[in-house]
């Protein structure tokens, strides 16, 4: 494991290298979601789109929803905005967005944010997508990311991701979902620290730059849960960045999503670490809703402990971290022990570079959002094993050895290959 000092130096080099070859401006090319040729109107039969959400069956979503739907949990989605589609009617809490960052929060300028919100909490109404946590609520934030439209004056009114992150930290949203990359300057780091000090669970995409893709932010920041992508075979997606900053993995291939630069129609076979992030945020909501008295640490530990993997728990894979999310394992096990309420489950991988970050003192020790990590997460442990030839089907964690898919099939977790995607720009949707 690298020391905090060497880790700081490495991060500084990464920042310098990345900012030496890109412009700190909005509107760069992004490989967020694969463009496809077939589009379907959201007004089609609900089964048409939901049947394409292939992971709902294997994850036994219907069974999970008998135990938890995410009710009572608010998720801040910082993205391109969240339009109130039929599937999101009644699911979007526009009045809970702080006024300073609320400008046109339900006007999605690419459709990316709305897709993420539907994957998290969509009801499926009107032929829309069914969220993994349909009982959760979405608090929408529209920020400057690739693809933003409008005049310079118009864009000036749209907040930066760091501004939205700070604002969301001051609300009662327990989870902040960020399906984008490109943060790394000092003001962004300060915003992440601030949100962590408020006890928020920060979940973000590791990026779509493929094998050995460089570290990107916010996924590379300490404490932030970075999410990689897998396909139906549970193999690491070829586009999923493998810079050693993945903590978890989730399905990120072959799903319907908005594709028209808005929210008019869906297209098939979308992919990216963005949807994997959305599903992980939803999984956290399912667990937190079922156990509202758990702390941030306990929810995080439950996700990590029960993730599907075959490699040692204390040696996370550089490709898929601790494994593929399996919230069902937690929901089904009435005797699951979430561990200590105030101990960081990633402390063995922690460094010291952010040791100054401390949680706010909780008013109620049982409050799920009362605690934040007090030591920095050391992502990309030097002891991380290659995922080549291993299986993501079984867990060494507290959830037993049941696979996350219902039929028991497991797929080999392979070393991702192919060339890295050429991505540029400051803040990119994933």
Short mmCIF file of C-alpha atoms in Angstrom, two decimals:
data_model
loop_
_atom_site.label_atom_id
_atom_site.label_comp_id
_atom_site.label_asym_id
_atom_site.label_seq_id
_atom_site.Cartn_x
_atom_site.Cartn_y
_atom_site.Cartn_z
CA UNK A 1 0.00 0.00 0.00
CA UNK A 2 1.23 3.42 -0.86
CA UNK A 3 1.75 5.95 1.88
CA UNK A 4 -0.40 9.07 2.09
CA UNK A 5 2.57 11.15 0.96
CA UNK A 6 3.27 9.07 -2.13
CA UNK A 7 -0.44 8.94 -2.88
CA UNK A 8 -0.62 12.72 -2.77
CA UNK A 9 2.30 12.94 -5.17
CA UNK A 10 0.69 10.47 -7.52
CA UNK A 11 -2.57 12.39 -7.52
CA UNK A 12 -0.72 15.62 -8.18
CA UNK A 13 1.01 14.03 -11.19
CA UNK A 14 -2.30 12.75 -12.49
CA UNK A 15 -3.88 16.17 -12.15
CA UNK A 16 -0.97 17.82 -13.92
CA UNK A 17 -0.94 15.28 -16.72
CA UNK A 18 -4.68 15.45 -17.32
CA UNK A 19 -4.97 19.21 -17.19
CA UNK A 20 -1.90 19.61 -19.36
CA UNK A 21 -3.78 18.05 -22.26
CA UNK A 22 -7.33 19.25 -21.80
CA UNK A 23 -9.22 22.48 -21.53
CA UNK A 24 -11.13 23.34 -18.37
CA UNK A 25 -14.31 24.14 -20.22
CA UNK A 26 -17.68 22.57 -20.80
CA UNK A 27 -18.66 21.04 -24.12
CA UNK A 28 -15.96 18.50 -24.91
CA UNK A 29 -16.56 15.24 -26.73
CA UNK A 30 -17.84 12.49 -24.46
CA UNK A 31 -18.15 8.73 -24.77
CA UNK A 32 -20.93 8.58 -22.21
CA UNK A 33 -23.32 6.22 -23.94
CA UNK A 34 -22.98 4.22 -27.11
CA UNK A 35 -25.06 5.66 -29.95
CA UNK A 36 -27.41 3.16 -31.56
CA UNK A 37 -29.74 3.28 -34.51
CA UNK A 38 -33.01 1.96 -33.13
CA UNK A 39 -35.21 4.34 -31.17
CA UNK A 40 -38.47 3.60 -29.36
CA UNK A 41 -41.03 6.07 -28.09
CA UNK A 42 -41.49 6.06 -24.30
CA UNK A 43 -45.22 5.67 -24.92
CA UNK A 44 -44.75 2.06 -26.02
CA UNK A 45 -45.98 -0.75 -23.79
CA UNK A 46 -44.16 -0.79 -20.48
CA UNK A 47 -43.08 -4.38 -20.98
CA UNK A 48 -41.25 -3.38 -24.16
CA UNK A 49 -38.66 -1.32 -22.33
CA UNK A 50 -38.63 -3.11 -19.01
CA UNK A 51 -38.07 -6.45 -20.70
CA UNK A 52 -34.83 -4.98 -22.04
CA UNK A 53 -33.64 -4.17 -18.54
CA UNK A 54 -32.06 -7.61 -18.45
CA UNK A 55 -30.59 -7.27 -14.96
CA UNK A 56 -33.95 -6.91 -13.16
CA UNK A 57 -34.69 -10.63 -13.53
CA UNK A 58 -31.28 -11.99 -12.54
CA UNK A 59 -31.09 -9.60 -9.58
CA UNK A 60 -34.55 -10.83 -8.50
CA UNK A 61 -35.88 -7.30 -8.35
CA UNK A 62 -39.48 -8.35 -7.79
CA UNK A 63 -38.42 -10.40 -4.80
CA UNK A 64 -36.29 -7.57 -3.42
CA UNK A 65 -39.14 -5.10 -3.71
CA UNK A 66 -41.16 -7.20 -1.26
CA UNK A 67 -38.53 -6.32 1.34
CA UNK A 68 -37.59 -2.82 0.17
CA UNK A 69 -38.30 -0.39 -2.63
CA UNK A 70 -36.05 2.39 -1.36
CA UNK A 71 -38.96 4.24 0.26
CA UNK A 72 -37.88 7.07 2.52
CA UNK A 73 -34.48 7.54 0.88
CA UNK A 74 -33.66 10.64 -1.15
CA UNK A 75 -30.96 10.52 -3.82
CA UNK A 76 -29.39 13.68 -5.22
CA UNK A 77 -28.69 13.13 -8.92
CA UNK A 78 -26.08 15.62 -10.12
CA UNK A 79 -26.21 15.45 -13.88
CA UNK A 80 -27.65 17.15 -16.98
CA UNK A 81 -31.00 17.72 -15.30
CA UNK A 82 -33.92 15.39 -14.67
CA UNK A 83 -37.06 15.78 -16.79
CA UNK A 84 -40.32 14.70 -15.20
CA UNK A 85 -41.27 11.89 -17.56
CA UNK A 86 -44.30 9.64 -16.96
CA UNK A 87 -41.99 7.14 -15.25
CA UNK A 88 -40.68 9.88 -12.92
CA UNK A 89 -44.00 11.57 -12.16
CA UNK A 90 -44.18 11.94 -8.38
CA UNK A 91 -40.59 10.78 -8.03
CA UNK A 92 -38.73 14.07 -8.47
CA UNK A 93 -38.54 16.48 -5.53
CA UNK A 94 -37.99 19.79 -7.30
CA UNK A 95 -38.89 21.85 -4.24
CA UNK A 96 -35.97 20.37 -2.32
CA UNK A 97 -33.28 21.69 -4.63
CA UNK A 98 -31.61 24.71 -2.97
CA UNK A 99 -32.60 27.86 -4.86
CA UNK A 100 -29.01 28.87 -5.55
CA UNK A 101 -28.54 25.81 -7.80
CA UNK A 102 -32.11 25.13 -8.91
CA UNK A 103 -32.00 26.83 -12.30
CA UNK A 104 -34.01 24.69 -14.76
CA UNK A 105 -33.24 21.52 -12.83
CA UNK A 106 -35.95 19.61 -14.69
CA UNK A 107 -34.77 20.73 -18.12
CA UNK A 108 -32.46 17.92 -19.21
CA UNK A 109 -30.27 19.09 -22.09
CA UNK A 110 -29.06 15.65 -23.21
CA UNK A 111 -31.38 13.05 -21.64
CA UNK A 112 -28.49 11.56 -19.67
CA UNK A 113 -29.63 12.70 -16.23
CA UNK A 114 -33.22 11.61 -16.85
CA UNK A 115 -32.05 8.15 -17.90
CA UNK A 116 -30.02 7.84 -14.71
CA UNK A 117 -32.97 8.96 -12.59
CA UNK A 118 -35.29 6.44 -14.25
CA UNK A 119 -32.77 3.65 -13.72
CA UNK A 120 -32.70 4.58 -10.05
CA UNK A 121 -36.32 5.37 -9.20
CA UNK A 122 -38.52 5.14 -12.30
CA UNK A 123 -41.97 3.64 -11.76
CA UNK A 124 -42.21 2.27 -15.29
CA UNK A 125 -45.38 4.28 -15.96
CA UNK A 126 -46.06 5.27 -19.56
CA UNK A 127 -43.70 2.65 -20.93
CA UNK A 128 -40.71 4.13 -19.13
CA UNK A 129 -37.83 2.43 -17.41
CA UNK A 130 -38.35 0.71 -14.07
CA UNK A 131 -35.93 1.83 -11.41
CA UNK A 132 -34.13 -0.61 -9.17
CA UNK A 133 -35.37 1.44 -6.21
CA UNK A 134 -38.82 2.63 -7.37
CA UNK A 135 -39.75 3.82 -3.88
CA UNK A 136 -36.82 6.22 -3.58
CA UNK A 137 -37.08 9.90 -4.49
CA UNK A 138 -34.84 11.93 -6.78
CA UNK A 139 -33.57 15.42 -6.01
CA UNK A 140 -32.46 16.82 -9.41
CA UNK A 141 -29.39 18.96 -10.05
CA UNK A 142 -28.65 20.38 -13.50
CA UNK A 143 -24.96 21.22 -13.87
CA UNK A 144 -22.46 22.08 -16.57
CA UNK A 145 -21.46 18.88 -18.34
CA UNK A 146 -20.66 17.95 -21.90
CA UNK A 147 -23.48 18.75 -24.33
CA UNK A 148 -24.89 21.74 -22.51
CA UNK A 149 -26.85 24.05 -24.77
CA UNK A 150 -27.64 27.74 -24.80
CA UNK A 151 -25.86 31.07 -24.98
CA UNK A 152 -22.96 32.00 -22.76
CA UNK A 153 -25.36 34.04 -20.63
CA UNK A 154 -27.69 31.09 -20.30
CA UNK A 155 -24.87 28.70 -19.43
CA UNK A 156 -23.54 31.10 -16.82
CA UNK A 157 -26.70 30.51 -14.80
CA UNK A 158 -26.10 26.76 -14.68
CA UNK A 159 -24.08 25.71 -11.61
CA UNK A 160 -20.78 23.87 -11.70
CA UNK A 161 -20.77 20.32 -10.30
CA UNK A 162 -18.87 21.50 -7.21
CA UNK A 163 -21.56 24.06 -6.44
CA UNK A 164 -24.31 21.46 -6.72
CA UNK A 165 -22.34 19.02 -4.60
CA UNK A 166 -22.01 21.55 -1.78
CA UNK A 167 -25.70 22.40 -2.01
CA UNK A 168 -26.74 18.74 -1.96
CA UNK A 169 -24.54 18.18 1.08
CA UNK A 170 -26.67 20.66 3.02
CA UNK A 171 -29.91 18.76 2.34
CA UNK A 172 -31.27 15.55 3.83
CA UNK A 173 -30.48 13.49 0.75
CA UNK A 174 -28.51 10.49 1.99
CA UNK A 175 -26.94 9.49 -1.31
CA UNK A 176 -25.34 11.67 -3.99
CA UNK A 177 -25.12 9.98 -7.39
CA UNK A 178 -22.62 11.43 -9.88
CA UNK A 179 -22.40 9.76 -13.29
CA UNK A 180 -19.66 12.02 -14.62
CA UNK A 181 -15.94 12.66 -14.51
CA UNK A 182 -13.54 15.52 -14.91
CA UNK A 183 -13.30 16.97 -11.41
CA UNK A 184 -9.84 17.53 -9.97
CA UNK A 185 -9.10 21.16 -9.28
CA UNK A 186 -8.90 22.51 -5.75
CA UNK A 187 -12.42 23.88 -5.55
CA UNK A 188 -13.81 20.51 -6.64
CA UNK A 189 -11.77 18.67 -4.03
CA UNK A 190 -12.99 21.06 -1.36
CA UNK A 191 -16.60 20.39 -2.37
CA UNK A 192 -16.08 16.63 -2.12
CA UNK A 193 -14.54 17.03 1.33
CA UNK A 194 -17.45 19.20 2.38
CA UNK A 195 -20.04 16.65 1.27
CA UNK A 196 -18.14 13.91 3.06
CA UNK A 197 -18.01 15.97 6.23
CA UNK A 198 -21.81 16.02 6.09
CA UNK A 199 -21.98 12.24 6.06
CA UNK A 200 -23.18 11.73 2.49
CA UNK A 201 -22.64 8.51 0.56
CA UNK A 202 -20.95 9.62 -2.67
CA UNK A 203 -21.21 7.24 -5.62
CA UNK A 204 -19.65 7.95 -9.01
CA UNK A 205 -18.55 6.40 -12.32
CA UNK A 206 -14.94 5.31 -12.82
CA UNK A 207 -15.05 6.33 -16.48
CA UNK A 208 -15.25 4.87 -19.97
CA UNK A 209 -11.59 4.99 -20.98
CA UNK A 210 -10.98 1.25 -21.10
CA UNK A 211 -8.09 -0.87 -19.95
CA UNK A 212 -5.52 1.08 -17.94
CA UNK A 213 -7.53 4.25 -18.35
CA UNK A 214 -6.09 7.00 -16.14
CA UNK A 215 -7.57 7.88 -12.79
CA UNK A 216 -10.43 10.33 -13.07
CA UNK A 217 -12.27 12.41 -10.54
CA UNK A 218 -14.44 12.31 -8.50
CA UNK A 219 -13.98 8.51 -8.61
CA UNK A 220 -10.30 8.82 -7.65
CA UNK A 221 -10.97 10.97 -4.61
CA UNK A 222 -10.72 9.31 -1.20
CA UNK A 223 -14.04 8.14 0.30
CA UNK A 224 -15.94 8.28 -3.00
CA UNK A 225 -17.28 4.89 -4.16
CA UNK A 226 -16.14 4.38 -7.76
CA UNK A 227 -18.30 2.06 -9.86
CA UNK A 228 -17.17 -0.05 -12.81
CA UNK A 229 -19.37 -1.74 -15.42
CA UNK A 230 -20.12 -5.38 -16.23
CA UNK A 231 -22.24 -6.97 -18.94
CA UNK A 232 -24.61 -9.94 -18.91
CA UNK A 233 -21.73 -12.38 -18.54
CA UNK A 234 -20.52 -10.47 -15.46
CA UNK A 235 -17.27 -9.70 -17.22
CA UNK A 236 -15.70 -6.30 -16.89
CA UNK A 237 -16.90 -4.10 -19.76
CA UNK A 238 -14.23 -3.30 -22.32
CA UNK A 239 -14.88 0.42 -21.93
CA UNK A 240 -14.83 0.46 -18.14
CA UNK A 241 -11.74 2.27 -16.86
CA UNK A 242 -9.37 0.08 -14.88
CA UNK A 243 -7.15 2.64 -13.23
CA UNK A 244 -7.49 0.97 -9.84
CA UNK A 245 -10.21 3.25 -8.48
CA UNK A 246 -13.16 0.88 -8.73
CA UNK A 247 -14.75 -0.10 -5.43
CA UNK A 248 -17.81 -1.89 -6.84
CA UNK A 249 -19.26 -2.96 -10.16
CA UNK A 250 -22.79 -3.11 -11.57
CA UNK A 251 -24.55 -3.78 -14.88
CA UNK A 252 -23.71 -1.07 -17.40
CA UNK A 253 -24.40 -2.61 -20.79
CA UNK A 254 -27.37 -3.34 -23.02
CA UNK A 255 -30.06 -1.15 -21.51
CA UNK A 256 -32.51 1.34 -23.05
CA UNK A 257 -31.82 5.02 -22.58
CA UNK A 258 -32.67 8.42 -23.98
CA UNK A 259 -30.68 9.11 -27.11
CA UNK A 260 -32.09 12.13 -28.91
CA UNK A 261 -30.33 14.85 -26.99
CA UNK A 262 -33.46 15.10 -24.87
CA UNK A 263 -36.21 12.87 -23.54
CA UNK A 264 -38.29 12.12 -26.61
CA UNK A 265 -37.35 8.50 -27.25
CA UNK A 266 -35.30 5.58 -26.00
CA UNK A 267 -32.60 3.74 -27.89
CA UNK A 268 -31.45 0.19 -27.25
CA UNK A 269 -28.07 -1.16 -26.18
CA UNK A 270 -26.80 1.88 -24.35
CA UNK A 271 -23.72 1.41 -22.20
CA UNK A 272 -21.36 3.17 -19.84
CA UNK A 273 -20.25 3.34 -16.24
CA UNK A 274 -23.02 5.91 -15.74
CA UNK A 275 -25.84 3.33 -15.52
CA UNK A 276 -23.67 1.15 -13.30
CA UNK A 277 -23.39 4.12 -10.96
CA UNK A 278 -27.13 4.71 -11.00
CA UNK A 279 -27.86 1.08 -10.15
CA UNK A 280 -25.35 1.13 -7.30
CA UNK A 281 -27.01 4.25 -5.91
CA UNK A 282 -30.34 2.45 -6.13
CA UNK A 283 -28.90 -0.62 -4.39
CA UNK A 284 -27.70 1.58 -1.53
CA UNK A 285 -31.18 3.08 -1.28
CA UNK A 286 -32.78 -0.38 -1.04
CA UNK A 287 -30.50 -1.31 1.84
CA UNK A 288 -30.82 2.00 3.67
CA UNK A 289 -34.60 1.95 3.37
CA UNK A 290 -34.79 -1.53 4.87
CA UNK A 291 -32.42 -0.50 7.67
CA UNK A 292 -33.06 3.21 8.34
CA UNK A 293 -31.18 3.05 11.63
CA UNK A 294 -27.93 1.99 9.95
CA UNK A 295 -25.13 4.48 9.53
CA UNK A 296 -23.34 5.42 6.35
CA UNK A 297 -20.54 3.01 7.26
CA UNK A 298 -22.93 0.11 7.71
CA UNK A 299 -24.68 0.64 4.39
CA UNK A 300 -21.33 0.91 2.65
CA UNK A 301 -20.06 -2.21 4.42
CA UNK A 302 -23.16 -4.15 3.37
CA UNK A 303 -22.56 -3.26 -0.28
CA UNK A 304 -18.90 -4.27 -0.11
CA UNK A 305 -19.31 -7.42 1.98
CA UNK A 306 -22.02 -8.97 -0.16
CA UNK A 307 -20.62 -8.05 -3.57
CA UNK A 308 -20.11 -11.04 -5.86
CA UNK A 309 -16.42 -11.99 -6.18
CA UNK A 310 -14.00 -14.90 -5.91
CA UNK A 311 -10.82 -12.98 -5.13
CA UNK A 312 -9.89 -12.29 -1.49
CA UNK A 313 -12.00 -9.63 0.18
CA UNK A 314 -8.93 -7.75 1.37
CA UNK A 315 -7.43 -7.60 -2.14
CA UNK A 316 -9.91 -5.73 -4.34
CA UNK A 317 -9.60 -6.21 -8.09
CA UNK A 318 -8.31 -3.23 -10.05
CA UNK A 319 -11.09 -3.92 -12.54
CA UNK A 320 -14.15 -4.54 -10.35
CA UNK A 321 -13.11 -3.53 -6.85
CA UNK A 322 -14.88 -5.64 -4.23
CA UNK A 323 -17.20 -7.18 -6.80
CA UNK A 324 -20.67 -6.92 -8.37
CA UNK A 325 -23.48 -5.43 -6.29
CA UNK A 326 -25.94 -7.89 -4.74
CA UNK A 327 -28.37 -5.95 -2.49
CA UNK A 328 -30.70 -8.96 -2.40
CA UNK A 329 -28.24 -10.83 -0.21
CA UNK A 330 -28.54 -8.15 2.48
CA UNK A 331 -32.32 -7.87 2.19
CA UNK A 332 -32.84 -11.63 2.46
CA UNK A 333 -30.57 -12.17 5.43
CA UNK A 334 -32.41 -11.12 8.58
CA UNK A 335 -29.32 -11.93 10.61
CA UNK A 336 -26.88 -9.94 8.50
CA UNK A 337 -24.44 -8.11 10.74
CA UNK A 338 -23.55 -4.67 9.30
CA UNK A 339 -20.62 -4.30 11.66
CA UNK A 340 -19.68 -1.32 13.79
CA UNK A 341 -21.58 1.89 13.19
CA UNK A 342 -18.61 4.22 13.31
CA UNK A 343 -15.79 2.30 11.63
CA UNK A 344 -14.86 2.93 8.02
CA UNK A 345 -15.15 -0.43 6.20
CA UNK A 346 -12.37 0.64 3.84
CA UNK A 347 -9.95 1.73 6.54
CA UNK A 348 -7.43 -1.00 5.66
CA UNK A 349 -7.05 0.64 2.27
CA UNK A 350 -7.10 4.15 3.72
CA UNK A 351 -4.30 6.63 3.34
CA UNK A 352 -3.79 9.78 5.35
CA UNK A 353 -3.92 12.52 2.76
CA UNK A 354 -7.43 13.53 3.80
CA UNK A 355 -7.12 12.79 7.48
CA UNK A 356 -8.38 16.29 8.22
CA UNK A 357 -11.84 15.41 6.89
CA UNK A 358 -14.10 14.73 9.85
CA UNK A 359 -17.83 14.14 10.03
CA UNK A 360 -20.14 16.63 11.65
CA UNK A 361 -21.19 15.64 15.14
CA UNK A 362 -24.46 13.73 14.88
CA UNK A 363 -27.50 15.06 16.70
CA UNK A 364 -28.78 11.51 16.96
CA UNK A 365 -26.29 8.66 16.99
CA UNK A 366 -28.80 6.45 15.19
CA UNK A 367 -29.11 8.79 12.23
CA UNK A 368 -28.10 6.99 9.01
CA UNK A 369 -26.36 10.09 7.68
CA UNK A 370 -24.66 11.09 10.91
CA UNK A 371 -21.27 9.59 10.15
CA UNK A 372 -18.74 10.19 7.44
CA UNK A 373 -15.37 8.59 7.02
CA UNK A 374 -12.61 10.10 9.10
CA UNK A 375 -9.69 8.64 7.21
CA UNK A 376 -8.99 8.72 3.51
CA UNK A 377 -9.80 5.73 1.35
CA UNK A 378 -6.73 4.41 -0.41
CA UNK A 379 -8.14 3.26 -3.72
CA UNK A 380 -6.18 1.09 -6.09
CA UNK A 381 -4.47 -0.94 -3.38
CA UNK A 382 -1.08 -2.24 -4.46
CA UNK A 383 -2.31 -5.65 -3.40
CA UNK A 384 -5.23 -5.60 -5.83
CA UNK A 385 -5.39 -8.74 -7.89
CA UNK A 386 -5.96 -9.05 -11.59
CA UNK A 387 -9.46 -10.22 -12.36
CA UNK A 388 -8.24 -12.40 -15.22
CA UNK A 389 -9.82 -15.80 -15.21
CA UNK A 390 -11.77 -15.30 -11.99
CA UNK A 391 -15.50 -15.44 -11.45
CA UNK A 392 -17.77 -12.70 -10.12
CA UNK A 393 -20.51 -15.07 -9.11
CA UNK A 394 -19.84 -15.89 -5.47
CA UNK A 395 -19.02 -13.83 -2.44
CA UNK A 396 -16.58 -14.25 0.37
CA UNK A 397 -18.50 -11.69 2.35
CA UNK A 398 -21.17 -11.88 5.00
CA UNK A 399 -23.96 -12.56 2.53
CA UNK A 400 -23.12 -16.21 1.97
CA UNK A 401 -22.15 -17.78 -1.33
CA UNK A 402 -25.37 -17.31 -3.27
CA UNK A 403 -24.73 -15.75 -6.66
CA UNK A 404 -26.28 -12.39 -7.40
CA UNK A 405 -28.14 -13.87 -10.33
CA UNK A 406 -31.16 -16.05 -9.72
CA UNK A 407 -30.28 -19.00 -11.93
CA UNK A 408 -26.85 -19.46 -10.46
CA UNK A 409 -24.92 -18.75 -13.66
CA UNK A 410 -21.58 -17.06 -13.19
CA UNK A 411 -19.40 -15.33 -15.70
CA UNK A 412 -15.64 -15.12 -15.76
CA UNK A 413 -14.27 -11.74 -14.85
CA UNK A 414 -11.71 -11.10 -17.55
CA UNK A 415 -9.05 -8.54 -18.15
CA UNK A 416 -10.68 -5.88 -20.25
CA UNK A 417 -9.07 -5.26 -23.60
CA UNK A 418 -9.18 -2.98 -26.59
CA UNK A 419 -8.06 0.57 -27.02
CA UNK A 420 -9.04 3.31 -24.61
CA UNK A 421 -11.83 5.64 -25.62
CA UNK A 422 -10.60 9.07 -26.59
CA UNK A 423 -12.33 11.37 -24.11
CA UNK A 424 -11.57 15.00 -23.58
CA UNK A 425 -13.03 17.93 -21.71
CA UNK A 426 -13.50 18.99 -18.16
CA UNK A 427 -16.78 17.50 -16.95
CA UNK A 428 -18.12 14.52 -18.83
CA UNK A 429 -21.21 12.40 -18.46
CA UNK A 430 -20.36 8.70 -18.33
#
